[in-house]
Coordinates of C-alpha atoms in Angstrom, one line a residue:
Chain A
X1 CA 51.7 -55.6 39.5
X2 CA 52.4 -53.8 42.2
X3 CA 51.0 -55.9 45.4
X4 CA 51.6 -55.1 49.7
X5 CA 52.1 -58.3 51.8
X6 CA 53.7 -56.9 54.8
X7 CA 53.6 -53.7 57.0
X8 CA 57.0 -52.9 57.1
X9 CA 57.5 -50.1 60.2
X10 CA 61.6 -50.0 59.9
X11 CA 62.8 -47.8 57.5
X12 CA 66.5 -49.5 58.0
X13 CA 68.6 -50.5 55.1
X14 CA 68.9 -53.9 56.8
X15 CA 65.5 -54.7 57.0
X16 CA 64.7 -53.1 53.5
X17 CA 66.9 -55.3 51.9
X18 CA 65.8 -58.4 53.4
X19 CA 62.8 -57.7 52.6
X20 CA 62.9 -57.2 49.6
X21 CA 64.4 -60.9 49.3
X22 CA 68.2 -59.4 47.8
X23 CA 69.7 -60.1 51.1
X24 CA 72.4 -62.1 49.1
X25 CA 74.2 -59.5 47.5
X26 CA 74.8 -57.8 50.4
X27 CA 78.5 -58.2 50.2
X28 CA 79.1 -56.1 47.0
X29 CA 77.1 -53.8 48.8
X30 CA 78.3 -49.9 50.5
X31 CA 76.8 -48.8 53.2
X32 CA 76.9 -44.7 52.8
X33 CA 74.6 -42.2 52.2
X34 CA 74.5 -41.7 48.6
X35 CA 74.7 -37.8 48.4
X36 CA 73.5 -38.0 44.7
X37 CA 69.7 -39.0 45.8
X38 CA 67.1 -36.2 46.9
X39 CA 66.4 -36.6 50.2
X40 CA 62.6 -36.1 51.0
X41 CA 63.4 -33.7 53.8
X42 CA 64.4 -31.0 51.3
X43 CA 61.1 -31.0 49.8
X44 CA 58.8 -31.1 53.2
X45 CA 60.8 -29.1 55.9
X46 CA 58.4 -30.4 58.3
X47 CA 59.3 -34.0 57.9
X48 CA 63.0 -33.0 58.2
X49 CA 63.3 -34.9 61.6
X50 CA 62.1 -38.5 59.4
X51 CA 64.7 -39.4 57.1
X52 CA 63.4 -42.4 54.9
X53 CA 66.4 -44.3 55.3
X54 CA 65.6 -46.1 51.9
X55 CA 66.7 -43.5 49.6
X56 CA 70.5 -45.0 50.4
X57 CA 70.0 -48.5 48.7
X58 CA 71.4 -46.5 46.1
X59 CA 75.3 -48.0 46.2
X60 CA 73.7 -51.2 45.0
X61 CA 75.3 -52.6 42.5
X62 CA 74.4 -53.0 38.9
X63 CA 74.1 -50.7 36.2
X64 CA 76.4 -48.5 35.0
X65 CA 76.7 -44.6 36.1
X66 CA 72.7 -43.8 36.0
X67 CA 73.9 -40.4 36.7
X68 CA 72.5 -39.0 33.7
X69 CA 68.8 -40.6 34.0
X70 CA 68.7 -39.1 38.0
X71 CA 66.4 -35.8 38.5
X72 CA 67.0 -34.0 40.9
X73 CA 64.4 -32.7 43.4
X74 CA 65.0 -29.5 42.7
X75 CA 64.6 -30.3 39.0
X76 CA 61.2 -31.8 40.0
X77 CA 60.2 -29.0 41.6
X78 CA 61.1 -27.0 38.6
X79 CA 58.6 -29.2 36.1
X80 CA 55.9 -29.1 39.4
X81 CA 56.4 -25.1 39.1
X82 CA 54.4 -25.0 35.9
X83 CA 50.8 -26.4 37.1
X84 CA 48.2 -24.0 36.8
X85 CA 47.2 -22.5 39.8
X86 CA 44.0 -19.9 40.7
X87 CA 44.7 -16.6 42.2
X88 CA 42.9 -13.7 43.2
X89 CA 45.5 -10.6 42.6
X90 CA 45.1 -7.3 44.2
X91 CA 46.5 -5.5 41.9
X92 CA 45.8 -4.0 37.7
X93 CA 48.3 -5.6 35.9
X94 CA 48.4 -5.7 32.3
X95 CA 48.3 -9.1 30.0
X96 CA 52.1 -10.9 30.1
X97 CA 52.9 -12.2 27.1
X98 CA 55.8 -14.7 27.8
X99 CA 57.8 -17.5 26.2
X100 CA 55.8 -20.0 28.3
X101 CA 52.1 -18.5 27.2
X102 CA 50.1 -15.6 27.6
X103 CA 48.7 -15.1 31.0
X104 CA 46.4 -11.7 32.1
X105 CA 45.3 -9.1 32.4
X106 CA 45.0 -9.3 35.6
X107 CA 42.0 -7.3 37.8
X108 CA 42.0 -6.9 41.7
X109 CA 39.3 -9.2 43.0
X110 CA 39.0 -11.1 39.9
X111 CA 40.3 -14.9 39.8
X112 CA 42.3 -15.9 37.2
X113 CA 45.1 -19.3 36.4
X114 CA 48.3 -19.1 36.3
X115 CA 51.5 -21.4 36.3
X116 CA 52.8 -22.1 40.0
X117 CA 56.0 -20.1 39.8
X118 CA 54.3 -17.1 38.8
X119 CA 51.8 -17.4 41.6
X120 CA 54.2 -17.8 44.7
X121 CA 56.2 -14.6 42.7
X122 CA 53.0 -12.7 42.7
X123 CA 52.3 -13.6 46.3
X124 CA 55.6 -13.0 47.8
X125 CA 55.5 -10.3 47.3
X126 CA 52.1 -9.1 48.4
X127 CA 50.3 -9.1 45.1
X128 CA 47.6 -11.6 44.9
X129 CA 46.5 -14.1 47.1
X130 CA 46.3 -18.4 45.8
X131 CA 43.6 -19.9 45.9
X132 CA 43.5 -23.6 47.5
X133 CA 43.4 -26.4 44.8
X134 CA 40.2 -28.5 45.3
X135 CA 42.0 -32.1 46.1
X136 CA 43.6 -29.7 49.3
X137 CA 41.0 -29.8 51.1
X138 CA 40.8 -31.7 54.5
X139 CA 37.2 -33.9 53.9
X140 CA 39.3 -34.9 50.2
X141 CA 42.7 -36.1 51.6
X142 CA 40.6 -37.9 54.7
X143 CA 38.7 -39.9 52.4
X144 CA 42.0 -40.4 50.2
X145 CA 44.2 -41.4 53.5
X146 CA 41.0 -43.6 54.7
X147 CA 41.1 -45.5 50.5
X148 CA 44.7 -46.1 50.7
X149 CA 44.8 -47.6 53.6
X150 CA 42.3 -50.0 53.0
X151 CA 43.5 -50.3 49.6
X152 CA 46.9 -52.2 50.2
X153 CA 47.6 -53.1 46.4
X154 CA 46.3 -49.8 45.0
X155 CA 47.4 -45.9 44.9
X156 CA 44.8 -43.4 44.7
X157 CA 44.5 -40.9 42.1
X158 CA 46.0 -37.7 43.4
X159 CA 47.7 -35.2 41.4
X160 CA 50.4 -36.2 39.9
X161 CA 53.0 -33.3 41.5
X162 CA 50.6 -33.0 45.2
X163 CA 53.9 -33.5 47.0
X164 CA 55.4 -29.8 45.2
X165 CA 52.5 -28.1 44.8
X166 CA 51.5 -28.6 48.4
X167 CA 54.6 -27.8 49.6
X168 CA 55.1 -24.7 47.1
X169 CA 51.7 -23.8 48.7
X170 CA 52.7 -24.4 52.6
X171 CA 56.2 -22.3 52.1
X172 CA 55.0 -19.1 50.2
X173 CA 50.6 -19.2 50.8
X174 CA 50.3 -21.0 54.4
X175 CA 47.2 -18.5 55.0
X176 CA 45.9 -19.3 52.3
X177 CA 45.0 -22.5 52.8
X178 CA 42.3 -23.6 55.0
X179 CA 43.2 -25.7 58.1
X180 CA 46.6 -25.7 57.7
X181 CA 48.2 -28.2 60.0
X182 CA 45.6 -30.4 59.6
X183 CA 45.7 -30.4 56.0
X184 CA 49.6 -30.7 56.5
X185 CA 49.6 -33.8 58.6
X186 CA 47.1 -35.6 56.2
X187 CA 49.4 -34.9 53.2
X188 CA 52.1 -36.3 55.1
X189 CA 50.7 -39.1 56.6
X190 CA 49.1 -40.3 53.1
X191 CA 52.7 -40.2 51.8
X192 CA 54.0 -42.3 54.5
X193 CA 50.8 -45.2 53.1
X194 CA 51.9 -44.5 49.9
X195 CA 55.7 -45.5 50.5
X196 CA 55.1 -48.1 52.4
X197 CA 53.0 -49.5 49.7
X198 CA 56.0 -49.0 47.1
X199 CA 58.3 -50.6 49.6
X200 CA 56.2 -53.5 49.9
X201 CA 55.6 -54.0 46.3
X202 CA 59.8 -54.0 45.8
X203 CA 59.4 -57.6 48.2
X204 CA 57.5 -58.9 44.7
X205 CA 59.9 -58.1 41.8
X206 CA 61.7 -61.0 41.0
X207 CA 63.8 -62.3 37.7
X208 CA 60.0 -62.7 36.4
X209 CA 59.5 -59.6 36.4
X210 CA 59.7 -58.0 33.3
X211 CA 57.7 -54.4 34.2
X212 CA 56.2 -53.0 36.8
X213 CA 52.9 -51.3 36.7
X214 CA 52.6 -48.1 38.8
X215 CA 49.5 -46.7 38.9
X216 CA 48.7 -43.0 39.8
X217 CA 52.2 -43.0 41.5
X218 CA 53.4 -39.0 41.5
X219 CA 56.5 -37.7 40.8
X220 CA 58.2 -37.3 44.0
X221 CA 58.1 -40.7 44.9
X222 CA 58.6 -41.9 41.3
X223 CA 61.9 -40.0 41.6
X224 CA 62.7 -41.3 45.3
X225 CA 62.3 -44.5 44.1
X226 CA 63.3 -44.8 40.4
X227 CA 67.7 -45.4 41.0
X228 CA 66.6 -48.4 43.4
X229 CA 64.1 -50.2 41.0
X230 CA 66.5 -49.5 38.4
X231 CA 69.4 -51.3 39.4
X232 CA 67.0 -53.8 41.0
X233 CA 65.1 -55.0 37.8
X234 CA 68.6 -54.2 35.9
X235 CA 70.3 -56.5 38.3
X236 CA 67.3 -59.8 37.6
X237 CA 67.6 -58.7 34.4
X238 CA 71.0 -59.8 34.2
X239 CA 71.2 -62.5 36.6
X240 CA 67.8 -64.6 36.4
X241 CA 67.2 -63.8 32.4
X242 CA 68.7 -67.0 31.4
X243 CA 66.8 -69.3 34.1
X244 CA 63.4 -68.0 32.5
X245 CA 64.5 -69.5 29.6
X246 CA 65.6 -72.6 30.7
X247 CA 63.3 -72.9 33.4
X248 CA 59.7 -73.2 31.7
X249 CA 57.8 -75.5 33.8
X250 CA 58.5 -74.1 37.1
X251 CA 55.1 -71.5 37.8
X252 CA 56.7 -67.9 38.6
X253 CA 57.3 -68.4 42.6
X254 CA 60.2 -66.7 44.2
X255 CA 60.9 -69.4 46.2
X256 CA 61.7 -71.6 44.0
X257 CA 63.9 -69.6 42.0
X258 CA 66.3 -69.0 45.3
X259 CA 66.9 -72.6 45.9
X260 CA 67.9 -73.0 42.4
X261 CA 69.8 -69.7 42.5
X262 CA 71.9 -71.5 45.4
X263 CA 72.7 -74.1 43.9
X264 CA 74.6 -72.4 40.7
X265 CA 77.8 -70.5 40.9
X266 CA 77.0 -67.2 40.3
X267 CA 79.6 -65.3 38.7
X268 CA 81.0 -62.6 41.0
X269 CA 80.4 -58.8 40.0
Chain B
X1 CA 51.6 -32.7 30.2
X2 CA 52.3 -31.6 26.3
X3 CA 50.6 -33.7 23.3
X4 CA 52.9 -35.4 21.2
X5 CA 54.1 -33.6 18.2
X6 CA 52.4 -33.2 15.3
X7 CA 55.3 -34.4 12.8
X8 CA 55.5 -37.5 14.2
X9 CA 52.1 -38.8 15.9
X10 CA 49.9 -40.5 13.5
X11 CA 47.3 -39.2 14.5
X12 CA 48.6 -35.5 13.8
X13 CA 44.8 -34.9 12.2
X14 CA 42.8 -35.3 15.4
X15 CA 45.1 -33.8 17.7
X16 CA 45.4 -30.6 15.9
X17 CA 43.2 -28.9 18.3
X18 CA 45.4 -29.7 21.0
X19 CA 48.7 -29.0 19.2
X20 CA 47.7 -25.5 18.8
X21 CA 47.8 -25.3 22.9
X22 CA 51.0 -26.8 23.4
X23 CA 53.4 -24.4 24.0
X24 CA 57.0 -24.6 22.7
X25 CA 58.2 -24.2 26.5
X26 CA 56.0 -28.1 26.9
X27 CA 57.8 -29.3 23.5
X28 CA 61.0 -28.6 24.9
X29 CA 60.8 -29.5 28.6
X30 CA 59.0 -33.2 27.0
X31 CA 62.0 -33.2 24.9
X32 CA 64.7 -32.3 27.9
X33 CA 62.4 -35.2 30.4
X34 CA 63.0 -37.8 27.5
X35 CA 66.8 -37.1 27.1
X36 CA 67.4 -37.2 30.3
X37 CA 65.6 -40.4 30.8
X38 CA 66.6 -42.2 28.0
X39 CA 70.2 -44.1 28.1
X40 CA 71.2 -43.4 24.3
X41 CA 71.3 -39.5 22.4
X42 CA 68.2 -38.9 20.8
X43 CA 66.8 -36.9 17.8
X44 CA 68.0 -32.9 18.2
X45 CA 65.0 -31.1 18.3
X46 CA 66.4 -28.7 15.9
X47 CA 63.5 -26.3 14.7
X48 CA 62.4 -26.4 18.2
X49 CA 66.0 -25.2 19.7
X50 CA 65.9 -22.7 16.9
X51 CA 62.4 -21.1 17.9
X52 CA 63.0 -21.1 21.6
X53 CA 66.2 -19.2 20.6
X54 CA 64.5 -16.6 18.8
X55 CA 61.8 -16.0 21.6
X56 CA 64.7 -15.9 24.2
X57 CA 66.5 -13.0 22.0
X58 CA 63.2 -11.3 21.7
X59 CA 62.2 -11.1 25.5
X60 CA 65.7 -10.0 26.0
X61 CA 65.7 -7.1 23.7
X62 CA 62.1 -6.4 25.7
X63 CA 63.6 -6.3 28.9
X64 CA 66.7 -4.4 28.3
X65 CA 64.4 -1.8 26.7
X66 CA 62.6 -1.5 29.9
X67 CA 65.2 -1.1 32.4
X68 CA 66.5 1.4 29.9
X69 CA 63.7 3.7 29.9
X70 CA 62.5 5.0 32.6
X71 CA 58.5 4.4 33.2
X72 CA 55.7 6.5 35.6
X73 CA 54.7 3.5 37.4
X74 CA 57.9 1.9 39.0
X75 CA 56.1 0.1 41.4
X76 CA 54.4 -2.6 38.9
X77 CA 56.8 -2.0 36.6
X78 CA 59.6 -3.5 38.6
X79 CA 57.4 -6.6 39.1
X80 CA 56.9 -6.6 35.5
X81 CA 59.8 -6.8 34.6
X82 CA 61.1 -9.0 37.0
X83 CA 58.8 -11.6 36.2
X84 CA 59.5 -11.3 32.8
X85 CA 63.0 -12.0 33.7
X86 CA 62.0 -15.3 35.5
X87 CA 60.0 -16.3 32.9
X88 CA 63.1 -16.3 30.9
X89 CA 65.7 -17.5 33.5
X90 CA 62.9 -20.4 33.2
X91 CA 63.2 -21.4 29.4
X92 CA 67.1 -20.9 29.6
X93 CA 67.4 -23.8 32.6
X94 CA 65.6 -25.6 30.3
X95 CA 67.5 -24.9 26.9
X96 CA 71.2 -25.3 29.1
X97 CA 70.3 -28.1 30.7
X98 CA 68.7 -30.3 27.5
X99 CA 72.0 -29.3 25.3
X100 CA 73.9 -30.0 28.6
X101 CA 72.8 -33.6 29.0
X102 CA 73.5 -34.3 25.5
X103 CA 77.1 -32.9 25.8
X104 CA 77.0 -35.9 28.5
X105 CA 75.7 -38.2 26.8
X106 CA 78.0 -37.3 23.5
X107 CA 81.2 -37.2 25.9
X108 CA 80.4 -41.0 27.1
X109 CA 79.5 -42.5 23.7
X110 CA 81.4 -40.4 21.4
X111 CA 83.0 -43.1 19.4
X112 CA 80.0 -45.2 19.2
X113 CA 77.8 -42.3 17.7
X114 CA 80.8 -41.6 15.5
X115 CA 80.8 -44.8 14.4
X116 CA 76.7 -45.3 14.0
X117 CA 73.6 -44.0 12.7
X118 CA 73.1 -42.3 15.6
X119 CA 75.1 -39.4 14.1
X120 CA 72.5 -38.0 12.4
X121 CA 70.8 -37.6 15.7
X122 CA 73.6 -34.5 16.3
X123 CA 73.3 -30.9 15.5
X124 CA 75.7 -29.5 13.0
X125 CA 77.7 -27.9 16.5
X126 CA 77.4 -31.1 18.2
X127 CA 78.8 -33.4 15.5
X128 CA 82.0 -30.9 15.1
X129 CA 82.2 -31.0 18.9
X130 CA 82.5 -35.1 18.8
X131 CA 85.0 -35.1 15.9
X132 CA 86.9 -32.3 18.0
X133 CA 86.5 -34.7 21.4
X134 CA 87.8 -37.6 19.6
X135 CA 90.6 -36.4 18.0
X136 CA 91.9 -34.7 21.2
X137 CA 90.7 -38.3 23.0
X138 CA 92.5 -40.1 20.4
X139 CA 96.0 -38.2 20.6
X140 CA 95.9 -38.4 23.9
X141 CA 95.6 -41.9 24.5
X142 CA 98.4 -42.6 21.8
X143 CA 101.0 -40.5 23.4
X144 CA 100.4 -41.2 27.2
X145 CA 99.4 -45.0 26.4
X146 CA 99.1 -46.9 23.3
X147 CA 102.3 -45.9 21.8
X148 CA 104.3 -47.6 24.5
X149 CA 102.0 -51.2 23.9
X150 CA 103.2 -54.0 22.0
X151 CA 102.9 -54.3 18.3
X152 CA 99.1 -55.8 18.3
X153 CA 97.1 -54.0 21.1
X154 CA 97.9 -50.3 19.7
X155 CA 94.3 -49.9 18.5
X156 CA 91.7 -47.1 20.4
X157 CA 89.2 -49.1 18.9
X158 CA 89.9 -53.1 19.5
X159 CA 91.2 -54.7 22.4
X160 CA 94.1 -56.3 19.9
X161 CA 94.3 -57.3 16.5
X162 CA 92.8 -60.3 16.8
X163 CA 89.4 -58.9 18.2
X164 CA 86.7 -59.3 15.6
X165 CA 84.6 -56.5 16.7
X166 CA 85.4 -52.5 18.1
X167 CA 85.3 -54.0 21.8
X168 CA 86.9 -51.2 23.6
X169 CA 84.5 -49.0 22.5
X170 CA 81.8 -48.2 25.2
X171 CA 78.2 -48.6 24.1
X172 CA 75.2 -47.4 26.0
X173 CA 73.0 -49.6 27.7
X174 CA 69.6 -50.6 26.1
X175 CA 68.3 -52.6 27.8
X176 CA 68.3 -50.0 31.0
X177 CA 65.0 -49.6 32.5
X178 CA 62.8 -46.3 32.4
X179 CA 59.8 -45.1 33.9
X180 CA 57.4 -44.3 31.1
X181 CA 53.8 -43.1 30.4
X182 CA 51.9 -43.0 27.5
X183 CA 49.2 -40.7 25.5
X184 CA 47.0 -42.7 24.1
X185 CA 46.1 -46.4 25.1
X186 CA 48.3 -48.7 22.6
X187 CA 47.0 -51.6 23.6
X188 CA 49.1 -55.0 24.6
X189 CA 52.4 -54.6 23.0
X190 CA 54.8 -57.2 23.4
X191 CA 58.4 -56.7 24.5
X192 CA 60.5 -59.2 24.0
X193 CA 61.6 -61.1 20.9
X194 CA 61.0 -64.2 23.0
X195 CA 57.0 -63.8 22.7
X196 CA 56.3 -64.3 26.4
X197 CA 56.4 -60.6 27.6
X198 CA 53.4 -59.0 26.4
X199 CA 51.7 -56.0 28.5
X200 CA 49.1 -53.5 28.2
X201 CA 49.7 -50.1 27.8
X202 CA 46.7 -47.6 28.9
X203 CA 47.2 -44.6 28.7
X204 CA 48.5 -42.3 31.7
X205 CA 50.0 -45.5 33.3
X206 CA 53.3 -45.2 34.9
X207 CA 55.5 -48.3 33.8
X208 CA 58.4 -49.3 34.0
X209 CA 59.7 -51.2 31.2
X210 CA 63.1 -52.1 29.2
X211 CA 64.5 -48.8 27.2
X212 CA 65.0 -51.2 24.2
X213 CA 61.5 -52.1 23.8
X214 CA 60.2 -49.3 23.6
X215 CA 63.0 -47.4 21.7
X216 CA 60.3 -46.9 18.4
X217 CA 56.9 -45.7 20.6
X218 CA 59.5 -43.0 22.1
X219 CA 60.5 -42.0 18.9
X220 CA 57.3 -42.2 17.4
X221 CA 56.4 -39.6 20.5
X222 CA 53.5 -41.8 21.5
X223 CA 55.5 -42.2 24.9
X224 CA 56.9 -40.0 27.3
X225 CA 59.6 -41.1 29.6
X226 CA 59.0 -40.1 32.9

């Protein structure tokens, strides 16, 4: 289970990996950027100025070219795109019947749901105009900012692409939506809790660990996240499989597992 | 997202409501998410490929019609048409980029699949693509390397004669792990031979589990890697 102890407020590698108890292998560790990880800035502009400095615990070593499992954010975007959205066109269109479904006709002044992609087409260019989502409204994401931070072991349910859609939403339909900066900041500051709550349930996995339970996590941060927990639970996996075997007696701690661990030879990677 | 398939879900009966609502655009992009998640080559979704294949040709034919002819309304009829044209730009992302990552995948492992069941998880193209890729992998390691070894170590496939097994071939990774979700709730489901591990699977729960025990529920399509 997923469970916050600490607060962390740094978003440095250093202190990420400390934290999350793998201090040790620091030495077969790089320290760059990986360039093959999204970086959240391109998906909010408006947090461009925060880089979450996590995203470069990729160079940990461990498995084997994950390459092929990576999506990228734009690829995220791209599945995001196809969540049904309301609009209200202005125009008479007739019914389009496309490869991805039927959608139409479409009426001016008469509501109707379509996939996301289409909408922000329709509105760019002066079509139609998208209607809000309900969970977008500022008295929802208050109460959702206020239950996850009191909630320190638990996400709340929010759609499962809000990141996208929201920003989809903020690029193309800004005046659309009601109350926009607020509505902005809330979104942002509930996916700061949220992160932090992933970072702090990292400090818990240990060679015990055999999976991790993440409840009404959303996509974005699933992806942000997934190359790191990867090669960390690949890397227990490896290491700590054969103490959980021999070891049957000792209740599953972390502590004592690192004195033990000390005391072996590890072979070197 | 899409329900599982009908041809492989047991429960094909009660969810043939909801089949009739999934698009082939959801089959294929569940199909593309699960490929790309997965560490080994998976089933080719061939009537599927097919189907989207034909749709594609069809909308094509549609639109080059329409830019052919020449229509009252040009204002609408632009948007139209570019939409339709996104629309399709859509599906063939989706098409190039699911045969893409299992030209990837084939590429890594091609001697494994060879060499394994999992060649009947191939397309009829993508089997003759592996036997092309290892015969020009093959010639080309014999003349640039393995020609020039001693007597014993010539082998593409063992590390010398005296190895028992094909070691120098690379294998994927099972035991990798993936993010997964599933449909329906399948209850506690133990993952390990050792009989310790056992977890509950609810459904719509994001987990993150070993690739290897859960390798049949994926087939099966009662999970969906995420």
């Amino acid at each position: 289970m997923m469970s916050g102890l600490t607060y962390d407020d740094s978003f440095s590698d250093q202190n990420i990996l400390r934290a999350s108890g793998l201090g040790e292998l620091q030495p077969c560790l790089g320290h760059n950027n990986s360039a093959e990880l999204p970086q959240m800035s391109s998906v909010n502009p408006t947090s461009s100025a925060r880089r979450l400095k996590p995203l470069s615990l990729a160079s940990m070593a461990g498995q084997s070219d994950p390459q092929l499992s990576l999506l990228s954010a734009p690829e995220v975007e791209f599945l995001a795109e196809d969540e049904m959205v309301e609009i209200v066109p202005n125009i008479k269109m007739e019914s389009l019947n496309m490869i991805c479904g039927d959608f139409g006709p479409f009426f001016p002044q008469i509501a109707c749901k379509v996939p996301l992609w289409l909408a922000a087409a329709l509105k760019k260019r002066g079509k139609c105009t998208i209607r809000t989502p309900e969970w977008m409204s500022v008295d929802k994401l208050t109460q959702v900012l206020e239950t996850e931070r009191e909630t320190p072991r638990e996400f709340q349910p929010l759609p499962f692409h809000y990141i996208e859609i929201s920003k989809l939403l903020f690029d193309h339909a800004h005046d659309d939506v009601q109350d926009t900066y607020m509505v902005r900041s809330l979104i942002e500051d509930i996916r700061d809790v949220r992160f932090h709550k992933v970072e702090s349930g990292l400090e818990n996995i240990s060679g015990r660990t055999h999976a991790v339970k993440l409840k009404n996590l959303s996509a974005m941060e699933v992806n942000i996240v997934r190359p790191f927990m990867m090669r960390t639970l690949q890397a227990f996996y490896k290491h700590d499989n054969p103490q959980i075997i021999q070891q049957h007696n000792i209740s599953g701690r972390k502590q004592p597992q690192v004195l033990t661990r000390s005391t072996r030879n590890l072979r070197p990677r | 997202m899409a329900s599982g398939s009908g041809t492989w879900s047991a429960e094909a009966e009660v969810d043939e409501s909801l089949l009739a609502a999934t698009t082939d655009v959801d089959l294929l992009k569940r199909a593309w998410r699960n490929e790309k998640a997965a560490p080994e080559i998976l089933q080719f979704e061939a009537s599927l490929v097919l189907r989207i294949r034909e749709q594609i040709k069809l909308i094509c034919l549609v639109l080059q019609e329409e830019t052919v002819e020449e229509f009252v309304d040009n204002g609408v009829d632009d948007l139209i048409v570019s939409l339709y044209q996104m629309d399709l730009d859509r599906s063939l992302f989706l098409l190039r980029s699911y045969l893409r990552i299992r030209l990837q995948k084939i590429e890594k492992y091609m001697i494994h699949i060879s060499k394994t069941d999992l060649w009947n998880k191939l397309s009829e193209q993508e089997q003759k693509f592996t036997k092309r890729c290892i015969d020009i992998m093959e010639k080309h390691l014999n003349e640039s390397v393995l020609e020039r070894l001693p007597y014993g170590y010539q082998s593409i496939l063992k590390q010398s004669i005296s190895s028992d097994e094909d070691d120098m071939v690379p294998q994927p990774q099972l035991d990798t792990f993936v993010f997964c979700k599933t449909k329906d709730a399948v209850g506690a489901f133990q993952l390990d031979d050792v009989g310790d591990e056992i977890i509950d699977l609810v459904a719509d729960d994001l987990n993150v589990v070993r690739y290897k025990s859960i390798k049949g529920l994926v087939e099966a399509g009662q999970i969906d890697l995420v």
